PDB file of N, CA and C in Angstrom:
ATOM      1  N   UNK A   1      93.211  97.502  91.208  1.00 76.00           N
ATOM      2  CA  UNK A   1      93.227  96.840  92.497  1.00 76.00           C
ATOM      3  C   UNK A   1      94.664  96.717  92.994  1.00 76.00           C
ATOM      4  N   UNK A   2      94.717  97.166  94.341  1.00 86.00           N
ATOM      5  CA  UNK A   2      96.113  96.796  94.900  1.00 86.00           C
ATOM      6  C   UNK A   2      96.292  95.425  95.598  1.00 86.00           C
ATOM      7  N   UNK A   3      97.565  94.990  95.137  1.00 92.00           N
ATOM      8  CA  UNK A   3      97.938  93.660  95.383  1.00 92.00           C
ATOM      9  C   UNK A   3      99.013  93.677  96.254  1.00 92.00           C
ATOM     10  N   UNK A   4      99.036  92.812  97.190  1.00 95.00           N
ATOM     11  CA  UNK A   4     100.067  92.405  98.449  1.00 95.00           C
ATOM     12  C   UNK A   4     101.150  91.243  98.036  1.00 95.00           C
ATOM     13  N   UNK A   5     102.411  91.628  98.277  1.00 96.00           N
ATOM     14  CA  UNK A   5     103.174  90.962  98.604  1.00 96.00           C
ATOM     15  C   UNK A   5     104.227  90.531  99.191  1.00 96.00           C
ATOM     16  N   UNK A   6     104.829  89.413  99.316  1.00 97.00           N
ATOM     17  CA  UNK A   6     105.668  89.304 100.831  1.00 97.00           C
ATOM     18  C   UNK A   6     106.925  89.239 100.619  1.00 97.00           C
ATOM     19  N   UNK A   7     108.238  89.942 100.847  1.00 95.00           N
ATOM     20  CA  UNK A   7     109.773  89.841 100.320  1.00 95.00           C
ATOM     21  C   UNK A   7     109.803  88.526 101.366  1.00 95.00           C
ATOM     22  N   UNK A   8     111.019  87.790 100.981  1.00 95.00           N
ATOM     23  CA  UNK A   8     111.036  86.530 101.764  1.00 95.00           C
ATOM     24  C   UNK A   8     111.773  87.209 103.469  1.00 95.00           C
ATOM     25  N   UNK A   9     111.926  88.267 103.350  1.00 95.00           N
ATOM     26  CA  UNK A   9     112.123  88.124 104.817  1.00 95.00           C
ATOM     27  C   UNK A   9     110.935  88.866 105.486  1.00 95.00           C
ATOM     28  N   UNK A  10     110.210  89.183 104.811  1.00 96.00           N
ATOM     29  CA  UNK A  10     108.914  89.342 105.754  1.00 96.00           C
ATOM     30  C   UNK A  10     108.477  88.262 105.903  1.00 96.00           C
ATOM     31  N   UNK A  11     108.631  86.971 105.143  1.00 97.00           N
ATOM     32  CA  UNK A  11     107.919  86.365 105.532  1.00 97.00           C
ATOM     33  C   UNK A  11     108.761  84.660 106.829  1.00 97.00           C
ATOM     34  N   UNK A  12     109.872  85.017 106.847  1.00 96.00           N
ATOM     35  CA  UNK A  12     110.865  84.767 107.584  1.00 96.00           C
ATOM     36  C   UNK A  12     110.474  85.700 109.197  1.00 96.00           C
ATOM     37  N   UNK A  13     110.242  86.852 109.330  1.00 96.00           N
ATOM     38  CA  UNK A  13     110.211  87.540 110.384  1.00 96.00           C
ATOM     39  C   UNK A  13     108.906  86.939 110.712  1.00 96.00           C
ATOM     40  N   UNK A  14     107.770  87.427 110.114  1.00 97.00           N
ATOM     41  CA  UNK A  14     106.479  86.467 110.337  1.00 97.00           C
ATOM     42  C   UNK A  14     106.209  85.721 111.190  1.00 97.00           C
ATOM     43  N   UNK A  15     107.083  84.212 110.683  1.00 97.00           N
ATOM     44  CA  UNK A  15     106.692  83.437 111.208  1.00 97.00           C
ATOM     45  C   UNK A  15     107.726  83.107 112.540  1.00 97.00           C
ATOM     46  N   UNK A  16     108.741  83.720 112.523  1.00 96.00           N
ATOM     47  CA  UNK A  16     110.016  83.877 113.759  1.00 96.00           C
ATOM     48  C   UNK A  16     108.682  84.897 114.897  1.00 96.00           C
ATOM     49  N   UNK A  17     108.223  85.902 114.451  1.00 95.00           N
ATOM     50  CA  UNK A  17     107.245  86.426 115.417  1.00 95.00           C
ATOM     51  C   UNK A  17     106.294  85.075 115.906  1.00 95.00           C
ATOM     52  N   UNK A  18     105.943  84.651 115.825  1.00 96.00           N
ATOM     53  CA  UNK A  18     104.409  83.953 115.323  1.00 96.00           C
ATOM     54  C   UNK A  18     105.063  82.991 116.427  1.00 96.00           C
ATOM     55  N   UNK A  19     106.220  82.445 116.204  1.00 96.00           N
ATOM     56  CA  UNK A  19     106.955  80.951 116.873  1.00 96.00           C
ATOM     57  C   UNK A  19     107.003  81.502 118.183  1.00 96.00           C
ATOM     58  N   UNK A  20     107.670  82.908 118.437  1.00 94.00           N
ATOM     59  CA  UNK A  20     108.122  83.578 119.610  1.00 94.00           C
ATOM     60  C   UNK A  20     106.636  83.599 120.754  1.00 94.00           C
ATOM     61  N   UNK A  21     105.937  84.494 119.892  1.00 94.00           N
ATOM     62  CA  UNK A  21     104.714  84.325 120.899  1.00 94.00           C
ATOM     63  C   UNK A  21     104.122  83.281 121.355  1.00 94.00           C
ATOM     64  N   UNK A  22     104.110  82.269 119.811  1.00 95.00           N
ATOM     65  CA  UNK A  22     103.285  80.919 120.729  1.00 95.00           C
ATOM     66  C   UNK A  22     104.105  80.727 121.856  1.00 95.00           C
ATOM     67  N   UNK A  23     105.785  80.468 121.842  1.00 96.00           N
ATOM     68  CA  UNK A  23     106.775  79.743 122.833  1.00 96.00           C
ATOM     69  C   UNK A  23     106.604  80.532 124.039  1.00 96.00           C
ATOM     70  N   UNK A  24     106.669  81.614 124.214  1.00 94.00           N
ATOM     71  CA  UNK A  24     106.876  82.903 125.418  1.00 94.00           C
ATOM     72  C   UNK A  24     105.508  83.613 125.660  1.00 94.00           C
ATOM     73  N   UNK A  25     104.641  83.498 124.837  1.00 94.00           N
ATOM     74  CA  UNK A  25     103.406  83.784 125.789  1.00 94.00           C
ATOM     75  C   UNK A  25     102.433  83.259 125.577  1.00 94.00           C
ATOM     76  N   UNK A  26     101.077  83.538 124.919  1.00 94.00           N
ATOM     77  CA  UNK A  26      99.964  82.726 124.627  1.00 94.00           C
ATOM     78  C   UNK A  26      98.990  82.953 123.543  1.00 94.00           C
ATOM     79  N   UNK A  27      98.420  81.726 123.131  1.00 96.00           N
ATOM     80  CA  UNK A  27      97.251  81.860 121.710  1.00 96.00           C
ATOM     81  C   UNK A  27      96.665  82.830 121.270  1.00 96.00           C
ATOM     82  N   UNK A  28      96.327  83.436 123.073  1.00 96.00           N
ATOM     83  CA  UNK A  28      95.745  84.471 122.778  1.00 96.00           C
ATOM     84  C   UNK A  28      96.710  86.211 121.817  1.00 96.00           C
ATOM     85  N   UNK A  29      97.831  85.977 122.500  1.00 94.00           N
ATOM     86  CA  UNK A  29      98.310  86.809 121.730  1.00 94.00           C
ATOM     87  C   UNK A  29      99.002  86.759 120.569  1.00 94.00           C
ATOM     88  N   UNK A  30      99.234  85.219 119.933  1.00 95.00           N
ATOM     89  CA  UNK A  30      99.468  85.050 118.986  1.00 95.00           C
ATOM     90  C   UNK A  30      98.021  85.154 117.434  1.00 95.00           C
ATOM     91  N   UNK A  31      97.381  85.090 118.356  1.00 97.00           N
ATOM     92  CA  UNK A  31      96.189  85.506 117.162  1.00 97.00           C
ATOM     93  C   UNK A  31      95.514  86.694 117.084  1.00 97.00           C
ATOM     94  N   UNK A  32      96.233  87.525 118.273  1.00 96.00           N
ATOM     95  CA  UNK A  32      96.386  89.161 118.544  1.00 96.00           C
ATOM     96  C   UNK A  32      97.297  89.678 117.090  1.00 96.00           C
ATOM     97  N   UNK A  33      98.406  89.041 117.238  1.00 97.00           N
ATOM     98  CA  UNK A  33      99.385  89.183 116.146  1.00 97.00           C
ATOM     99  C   UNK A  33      98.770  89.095 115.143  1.00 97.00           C
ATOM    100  N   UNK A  34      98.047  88.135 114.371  1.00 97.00           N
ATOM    101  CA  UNK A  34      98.097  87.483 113.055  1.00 97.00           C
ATOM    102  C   UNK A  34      96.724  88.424 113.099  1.00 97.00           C
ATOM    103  N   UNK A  35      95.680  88.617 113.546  1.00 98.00           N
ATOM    104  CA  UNK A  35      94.371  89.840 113.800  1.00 98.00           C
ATOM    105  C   UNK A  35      95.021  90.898 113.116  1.00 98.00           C
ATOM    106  N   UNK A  36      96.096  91.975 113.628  1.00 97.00           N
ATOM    107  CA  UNK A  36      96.864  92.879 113.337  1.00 97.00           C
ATOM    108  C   UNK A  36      96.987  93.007 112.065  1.00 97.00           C
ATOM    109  N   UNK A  37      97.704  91.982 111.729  1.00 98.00           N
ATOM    110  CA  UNK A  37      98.899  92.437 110.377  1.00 98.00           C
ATOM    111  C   UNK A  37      97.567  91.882 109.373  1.00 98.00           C
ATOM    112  N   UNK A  38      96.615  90.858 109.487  1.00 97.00           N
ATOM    113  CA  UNK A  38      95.656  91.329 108.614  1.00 97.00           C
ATOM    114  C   UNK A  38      94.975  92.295 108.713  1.00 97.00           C
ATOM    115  N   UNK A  39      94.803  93.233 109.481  1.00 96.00           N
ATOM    116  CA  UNK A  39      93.780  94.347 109.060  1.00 96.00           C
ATOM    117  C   UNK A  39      94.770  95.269 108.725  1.00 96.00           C
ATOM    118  N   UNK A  40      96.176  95.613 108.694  1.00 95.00           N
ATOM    119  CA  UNK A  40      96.454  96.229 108.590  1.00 95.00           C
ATOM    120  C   UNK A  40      96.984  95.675 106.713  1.00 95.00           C
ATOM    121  N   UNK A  41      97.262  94.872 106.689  1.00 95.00           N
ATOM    122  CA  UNK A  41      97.069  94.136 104.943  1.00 95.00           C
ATOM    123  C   UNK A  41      95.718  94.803 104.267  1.00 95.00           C
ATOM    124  N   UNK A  42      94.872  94.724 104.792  1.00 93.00           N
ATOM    125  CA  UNK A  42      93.132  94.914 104.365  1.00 93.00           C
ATOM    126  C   UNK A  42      93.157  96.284 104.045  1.00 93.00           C
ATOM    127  N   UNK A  43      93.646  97.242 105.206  1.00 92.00           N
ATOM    128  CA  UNK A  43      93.831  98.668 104.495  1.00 92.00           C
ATOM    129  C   UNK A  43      94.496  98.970 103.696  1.00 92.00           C
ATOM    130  N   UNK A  44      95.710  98.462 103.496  1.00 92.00           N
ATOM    131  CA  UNK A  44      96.974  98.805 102.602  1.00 92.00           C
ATOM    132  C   UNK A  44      96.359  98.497 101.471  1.00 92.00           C
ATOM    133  N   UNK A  45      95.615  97.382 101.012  1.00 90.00           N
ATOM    134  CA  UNK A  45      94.799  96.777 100.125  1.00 90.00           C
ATOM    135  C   UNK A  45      94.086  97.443  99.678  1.00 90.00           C
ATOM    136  N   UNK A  46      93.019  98.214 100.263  1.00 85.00           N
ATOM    137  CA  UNK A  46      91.949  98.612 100.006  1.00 85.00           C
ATOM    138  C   UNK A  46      92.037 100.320  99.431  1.00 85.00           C
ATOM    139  N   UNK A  47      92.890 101.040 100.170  1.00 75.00           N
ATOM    140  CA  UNK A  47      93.090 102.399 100.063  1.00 75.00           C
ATOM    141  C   UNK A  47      94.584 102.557  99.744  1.00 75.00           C
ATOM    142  N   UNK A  48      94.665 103.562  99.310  1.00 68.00           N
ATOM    143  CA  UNK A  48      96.038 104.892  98.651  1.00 68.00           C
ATOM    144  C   UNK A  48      96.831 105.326  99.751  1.00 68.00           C
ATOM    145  N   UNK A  49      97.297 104.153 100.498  1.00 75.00           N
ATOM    146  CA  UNK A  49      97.155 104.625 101.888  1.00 75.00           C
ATOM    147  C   UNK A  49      98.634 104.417 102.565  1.00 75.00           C
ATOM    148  N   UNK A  50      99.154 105.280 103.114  1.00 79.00           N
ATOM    149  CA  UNK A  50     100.497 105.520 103.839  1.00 79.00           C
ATOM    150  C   UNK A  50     101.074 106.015 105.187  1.00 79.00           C
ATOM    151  N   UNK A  51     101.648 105.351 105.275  1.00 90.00           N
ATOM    152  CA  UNK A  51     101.929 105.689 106.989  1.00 90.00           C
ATOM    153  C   UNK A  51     103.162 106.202 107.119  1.00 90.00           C
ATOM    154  N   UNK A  52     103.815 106.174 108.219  1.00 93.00           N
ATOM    155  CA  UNK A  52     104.940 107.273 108.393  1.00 93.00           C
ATOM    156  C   UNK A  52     106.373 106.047 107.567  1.00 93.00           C
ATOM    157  N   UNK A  53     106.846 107.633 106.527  1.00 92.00           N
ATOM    158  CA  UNK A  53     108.066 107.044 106.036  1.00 92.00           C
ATOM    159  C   UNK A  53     109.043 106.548 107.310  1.00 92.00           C
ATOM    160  N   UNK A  54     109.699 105.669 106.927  1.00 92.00           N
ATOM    161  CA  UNK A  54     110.904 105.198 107.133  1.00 92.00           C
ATOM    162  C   UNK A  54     111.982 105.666 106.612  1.00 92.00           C
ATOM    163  N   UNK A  55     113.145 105.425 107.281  1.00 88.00           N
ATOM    164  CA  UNK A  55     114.374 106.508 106.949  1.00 88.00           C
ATOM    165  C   UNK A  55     115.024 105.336 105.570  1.00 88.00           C
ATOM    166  N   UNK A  56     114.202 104.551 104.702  1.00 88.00           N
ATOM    167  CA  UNK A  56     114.401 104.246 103.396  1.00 88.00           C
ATOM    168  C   UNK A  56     113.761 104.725 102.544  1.00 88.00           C
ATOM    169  N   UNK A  57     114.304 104.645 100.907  1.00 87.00           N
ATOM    170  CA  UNK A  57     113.877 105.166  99.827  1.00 87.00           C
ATOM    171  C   UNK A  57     112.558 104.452  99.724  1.00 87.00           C
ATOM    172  N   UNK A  58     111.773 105.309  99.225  1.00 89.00           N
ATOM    173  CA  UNK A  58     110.325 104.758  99.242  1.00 89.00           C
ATOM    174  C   UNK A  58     109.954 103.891 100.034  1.00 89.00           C
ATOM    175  N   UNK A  59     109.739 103.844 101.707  1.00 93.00           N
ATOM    176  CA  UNK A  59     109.749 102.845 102.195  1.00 93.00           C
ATOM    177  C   UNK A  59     109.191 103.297 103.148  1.00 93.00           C
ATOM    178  N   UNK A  60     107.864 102.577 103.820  1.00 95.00           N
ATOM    179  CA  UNK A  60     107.171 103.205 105.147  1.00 95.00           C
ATOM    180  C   UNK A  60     106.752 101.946 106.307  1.00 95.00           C
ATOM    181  N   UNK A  61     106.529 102.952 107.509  1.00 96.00           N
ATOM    182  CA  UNK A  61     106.590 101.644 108.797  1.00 96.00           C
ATOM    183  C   UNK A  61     105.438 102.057 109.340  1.00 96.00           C
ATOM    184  N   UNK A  62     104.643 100.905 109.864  1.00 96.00           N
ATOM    185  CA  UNK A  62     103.326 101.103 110.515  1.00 96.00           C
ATOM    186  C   UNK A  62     103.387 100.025 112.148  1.00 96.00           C
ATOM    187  N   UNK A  63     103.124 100.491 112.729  1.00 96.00           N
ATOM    188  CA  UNK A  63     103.294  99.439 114.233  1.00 96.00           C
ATOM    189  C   UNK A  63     102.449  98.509 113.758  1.00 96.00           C
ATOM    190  N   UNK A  64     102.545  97.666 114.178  1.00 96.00           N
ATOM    191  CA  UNK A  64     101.627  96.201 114.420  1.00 96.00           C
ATOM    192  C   UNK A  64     100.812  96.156 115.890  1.00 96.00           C
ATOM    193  N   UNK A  65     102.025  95.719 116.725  1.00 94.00           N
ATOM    194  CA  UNK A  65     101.893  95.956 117.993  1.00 94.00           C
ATOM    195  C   UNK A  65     102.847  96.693 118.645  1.00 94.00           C
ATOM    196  N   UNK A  66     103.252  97.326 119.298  1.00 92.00           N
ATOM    197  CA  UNK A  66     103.906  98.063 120.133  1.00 92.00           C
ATOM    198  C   UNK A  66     105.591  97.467 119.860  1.00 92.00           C
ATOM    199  N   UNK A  67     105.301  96.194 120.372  1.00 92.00           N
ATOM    200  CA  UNK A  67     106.840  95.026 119.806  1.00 92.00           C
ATOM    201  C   UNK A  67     107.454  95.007 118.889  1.00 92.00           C
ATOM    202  N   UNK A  68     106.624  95.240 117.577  1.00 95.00           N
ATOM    203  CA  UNK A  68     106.698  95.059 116.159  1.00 95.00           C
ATOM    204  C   UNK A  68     106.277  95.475 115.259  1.00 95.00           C
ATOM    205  N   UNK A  69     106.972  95.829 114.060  1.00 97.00           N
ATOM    206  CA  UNK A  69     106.758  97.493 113.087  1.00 97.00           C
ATOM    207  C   UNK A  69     106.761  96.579 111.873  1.00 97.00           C
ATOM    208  N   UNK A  70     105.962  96.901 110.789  1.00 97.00           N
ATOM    209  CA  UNK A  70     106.083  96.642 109.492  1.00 97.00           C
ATOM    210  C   UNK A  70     106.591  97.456 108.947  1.00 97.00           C
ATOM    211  N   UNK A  71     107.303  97.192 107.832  1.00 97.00           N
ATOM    212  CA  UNK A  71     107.894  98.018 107.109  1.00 97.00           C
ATOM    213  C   UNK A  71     107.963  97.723 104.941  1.00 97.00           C
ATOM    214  N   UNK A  72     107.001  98.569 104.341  1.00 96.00           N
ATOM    215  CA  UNK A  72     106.399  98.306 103.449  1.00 96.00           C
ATOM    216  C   UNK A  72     106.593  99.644 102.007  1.00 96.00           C
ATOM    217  N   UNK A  73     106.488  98.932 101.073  1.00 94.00           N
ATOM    218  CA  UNK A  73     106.674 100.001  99.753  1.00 94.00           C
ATOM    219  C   UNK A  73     106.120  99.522  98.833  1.00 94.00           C
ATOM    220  N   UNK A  74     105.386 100.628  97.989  1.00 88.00           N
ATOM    221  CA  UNK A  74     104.817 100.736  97.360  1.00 88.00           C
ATOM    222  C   UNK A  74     105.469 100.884  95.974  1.00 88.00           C
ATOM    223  N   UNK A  75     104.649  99.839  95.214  1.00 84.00           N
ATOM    224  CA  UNK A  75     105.566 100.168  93.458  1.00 84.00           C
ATOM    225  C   UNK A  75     104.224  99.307  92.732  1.00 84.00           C
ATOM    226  N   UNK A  76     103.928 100.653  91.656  1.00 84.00           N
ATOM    227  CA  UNK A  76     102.830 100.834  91.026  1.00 84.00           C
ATOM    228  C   UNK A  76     101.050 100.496  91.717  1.00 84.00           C
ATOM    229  N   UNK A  77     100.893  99.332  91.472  1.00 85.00           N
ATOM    230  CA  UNK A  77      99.350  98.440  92.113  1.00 85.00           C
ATOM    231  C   UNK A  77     100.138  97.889  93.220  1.00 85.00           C
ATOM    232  N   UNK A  78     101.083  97.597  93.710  1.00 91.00           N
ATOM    233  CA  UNK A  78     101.250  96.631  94.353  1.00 91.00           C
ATOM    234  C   UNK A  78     102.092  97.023  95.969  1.00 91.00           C
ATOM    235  N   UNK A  79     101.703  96.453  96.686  1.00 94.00           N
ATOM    236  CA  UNK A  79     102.519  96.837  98.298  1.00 94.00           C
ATOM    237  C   UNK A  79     103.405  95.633  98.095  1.00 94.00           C
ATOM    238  N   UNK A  80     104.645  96.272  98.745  1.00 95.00           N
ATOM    239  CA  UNK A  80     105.454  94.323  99.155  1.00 95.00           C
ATOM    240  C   UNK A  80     105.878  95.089 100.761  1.00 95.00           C
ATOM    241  N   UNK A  81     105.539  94.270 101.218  1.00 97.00           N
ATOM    242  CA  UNK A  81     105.654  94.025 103.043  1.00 97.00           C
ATOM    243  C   UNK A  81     107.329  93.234 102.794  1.00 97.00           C
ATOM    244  N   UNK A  82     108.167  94.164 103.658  1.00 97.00           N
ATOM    245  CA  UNK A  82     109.565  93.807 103.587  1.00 97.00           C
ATOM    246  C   UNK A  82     110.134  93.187 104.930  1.00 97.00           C
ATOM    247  N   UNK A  83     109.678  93.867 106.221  1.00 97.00           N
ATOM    248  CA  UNK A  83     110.095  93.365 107.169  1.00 97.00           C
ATOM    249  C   UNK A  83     109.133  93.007 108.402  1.00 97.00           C
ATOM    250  N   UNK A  84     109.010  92.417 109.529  1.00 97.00           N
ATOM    251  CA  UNK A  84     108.858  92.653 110.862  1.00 97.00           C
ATOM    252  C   UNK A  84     108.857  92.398 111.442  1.00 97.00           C
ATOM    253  N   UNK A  85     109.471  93.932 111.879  1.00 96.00           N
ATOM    254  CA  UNK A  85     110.800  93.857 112.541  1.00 96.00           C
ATOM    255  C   UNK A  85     110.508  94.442 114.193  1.00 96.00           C
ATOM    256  N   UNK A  86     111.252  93.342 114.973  1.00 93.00           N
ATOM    257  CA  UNK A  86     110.887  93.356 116.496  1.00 93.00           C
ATOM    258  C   UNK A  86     111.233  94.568 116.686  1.00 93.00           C
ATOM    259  N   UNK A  87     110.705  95.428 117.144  1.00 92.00           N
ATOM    260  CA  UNK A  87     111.692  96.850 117.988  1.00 92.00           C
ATOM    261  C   UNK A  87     112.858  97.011 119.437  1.00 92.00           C
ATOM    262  N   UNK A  88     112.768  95.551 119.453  1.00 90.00           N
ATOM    263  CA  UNK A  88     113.984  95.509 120.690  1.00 90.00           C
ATOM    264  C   UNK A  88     115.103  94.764 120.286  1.00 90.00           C
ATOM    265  N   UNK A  89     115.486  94.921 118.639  1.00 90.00           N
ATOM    266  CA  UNK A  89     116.557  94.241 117.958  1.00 90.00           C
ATOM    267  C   UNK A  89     117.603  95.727 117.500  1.00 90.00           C
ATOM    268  N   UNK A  90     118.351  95.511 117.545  1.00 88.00           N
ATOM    269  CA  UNK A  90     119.474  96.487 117.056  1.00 88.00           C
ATOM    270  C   UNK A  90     119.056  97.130 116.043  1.00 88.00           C
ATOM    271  N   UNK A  91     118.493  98.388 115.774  1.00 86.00           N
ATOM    272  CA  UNK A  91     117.920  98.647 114.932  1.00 86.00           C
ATOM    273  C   UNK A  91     119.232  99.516 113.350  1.00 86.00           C
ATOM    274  N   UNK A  92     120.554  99.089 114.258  1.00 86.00           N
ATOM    275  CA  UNK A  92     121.458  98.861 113.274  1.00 86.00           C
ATOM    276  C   UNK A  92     121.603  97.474 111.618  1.00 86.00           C
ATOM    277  N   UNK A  93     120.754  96.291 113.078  1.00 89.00           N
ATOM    278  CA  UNK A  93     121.064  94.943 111.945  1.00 89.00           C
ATOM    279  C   UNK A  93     120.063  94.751 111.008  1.00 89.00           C
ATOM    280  N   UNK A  94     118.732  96.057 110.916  1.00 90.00           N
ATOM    281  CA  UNK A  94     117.466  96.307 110.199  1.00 90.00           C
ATOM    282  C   UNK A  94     117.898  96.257 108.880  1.00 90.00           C
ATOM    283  N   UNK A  95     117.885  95.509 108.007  1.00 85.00           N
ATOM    284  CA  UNK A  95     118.371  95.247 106.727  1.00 85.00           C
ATOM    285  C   UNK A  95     116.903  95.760 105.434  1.00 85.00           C
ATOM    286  N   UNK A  96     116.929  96.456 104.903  1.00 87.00           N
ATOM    287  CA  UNK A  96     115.905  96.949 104.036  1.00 87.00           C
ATOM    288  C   UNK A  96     116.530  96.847 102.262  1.00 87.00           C
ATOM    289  N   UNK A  97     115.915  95.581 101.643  1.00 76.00           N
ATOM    290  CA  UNK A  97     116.368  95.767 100.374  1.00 76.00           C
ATOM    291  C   UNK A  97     116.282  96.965  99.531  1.00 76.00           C
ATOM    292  N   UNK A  98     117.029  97.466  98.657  1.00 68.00           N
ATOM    293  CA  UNK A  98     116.693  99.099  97.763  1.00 68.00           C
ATOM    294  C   UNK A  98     115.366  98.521  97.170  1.00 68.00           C
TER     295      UNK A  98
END
């Protein structure tokens, strides 16, 4: 069984997403958000399953929403979800642990 887990700045970006939408737009799209990144958890979970590498070592990015990209790697059973990350941030200050 594959197991999920969260580097602390995914889970830092998370909830900085999560704050943003409630503040700047609405419920509705904040539970648009949190809809997302669980089904997209549920597949990663469920299947052998990979999306387009990222320009890191073992490291791949899947949109969320259009705004915002996950960015995730795989080591042995287990996914760890590393970032996500707004796409209208400097995609210089994108920090990806090895």
């Amino acid at each position: 069984m594959i197991t999920i887990s969260w580097s602390e700045l995914a889970k830092i970006d998370y909830w900085e997403n999560i704050e943003y939408l409630d503040k700047e737009w609405t419920i509705k799209d904040v539970h648009n958000f949190i809809d997302k990144v669980d089904e997209i958890i549920n597949l990663l979970s469920k299947q052998n399953l990979a999306f387009k590498p990222a320009n890191y070592k073992d490291t791949y990015q899947v949109p969320v929403v259009k705004q915002i990209t996950l960015f995730y790697r795989f080591e042995n059973n287990n996914v760890e979800l590393l970032r996500f990350w707004n796409n209208y941030k400097n995609p210089d200050n994108l920090k990806i642990k090895p």
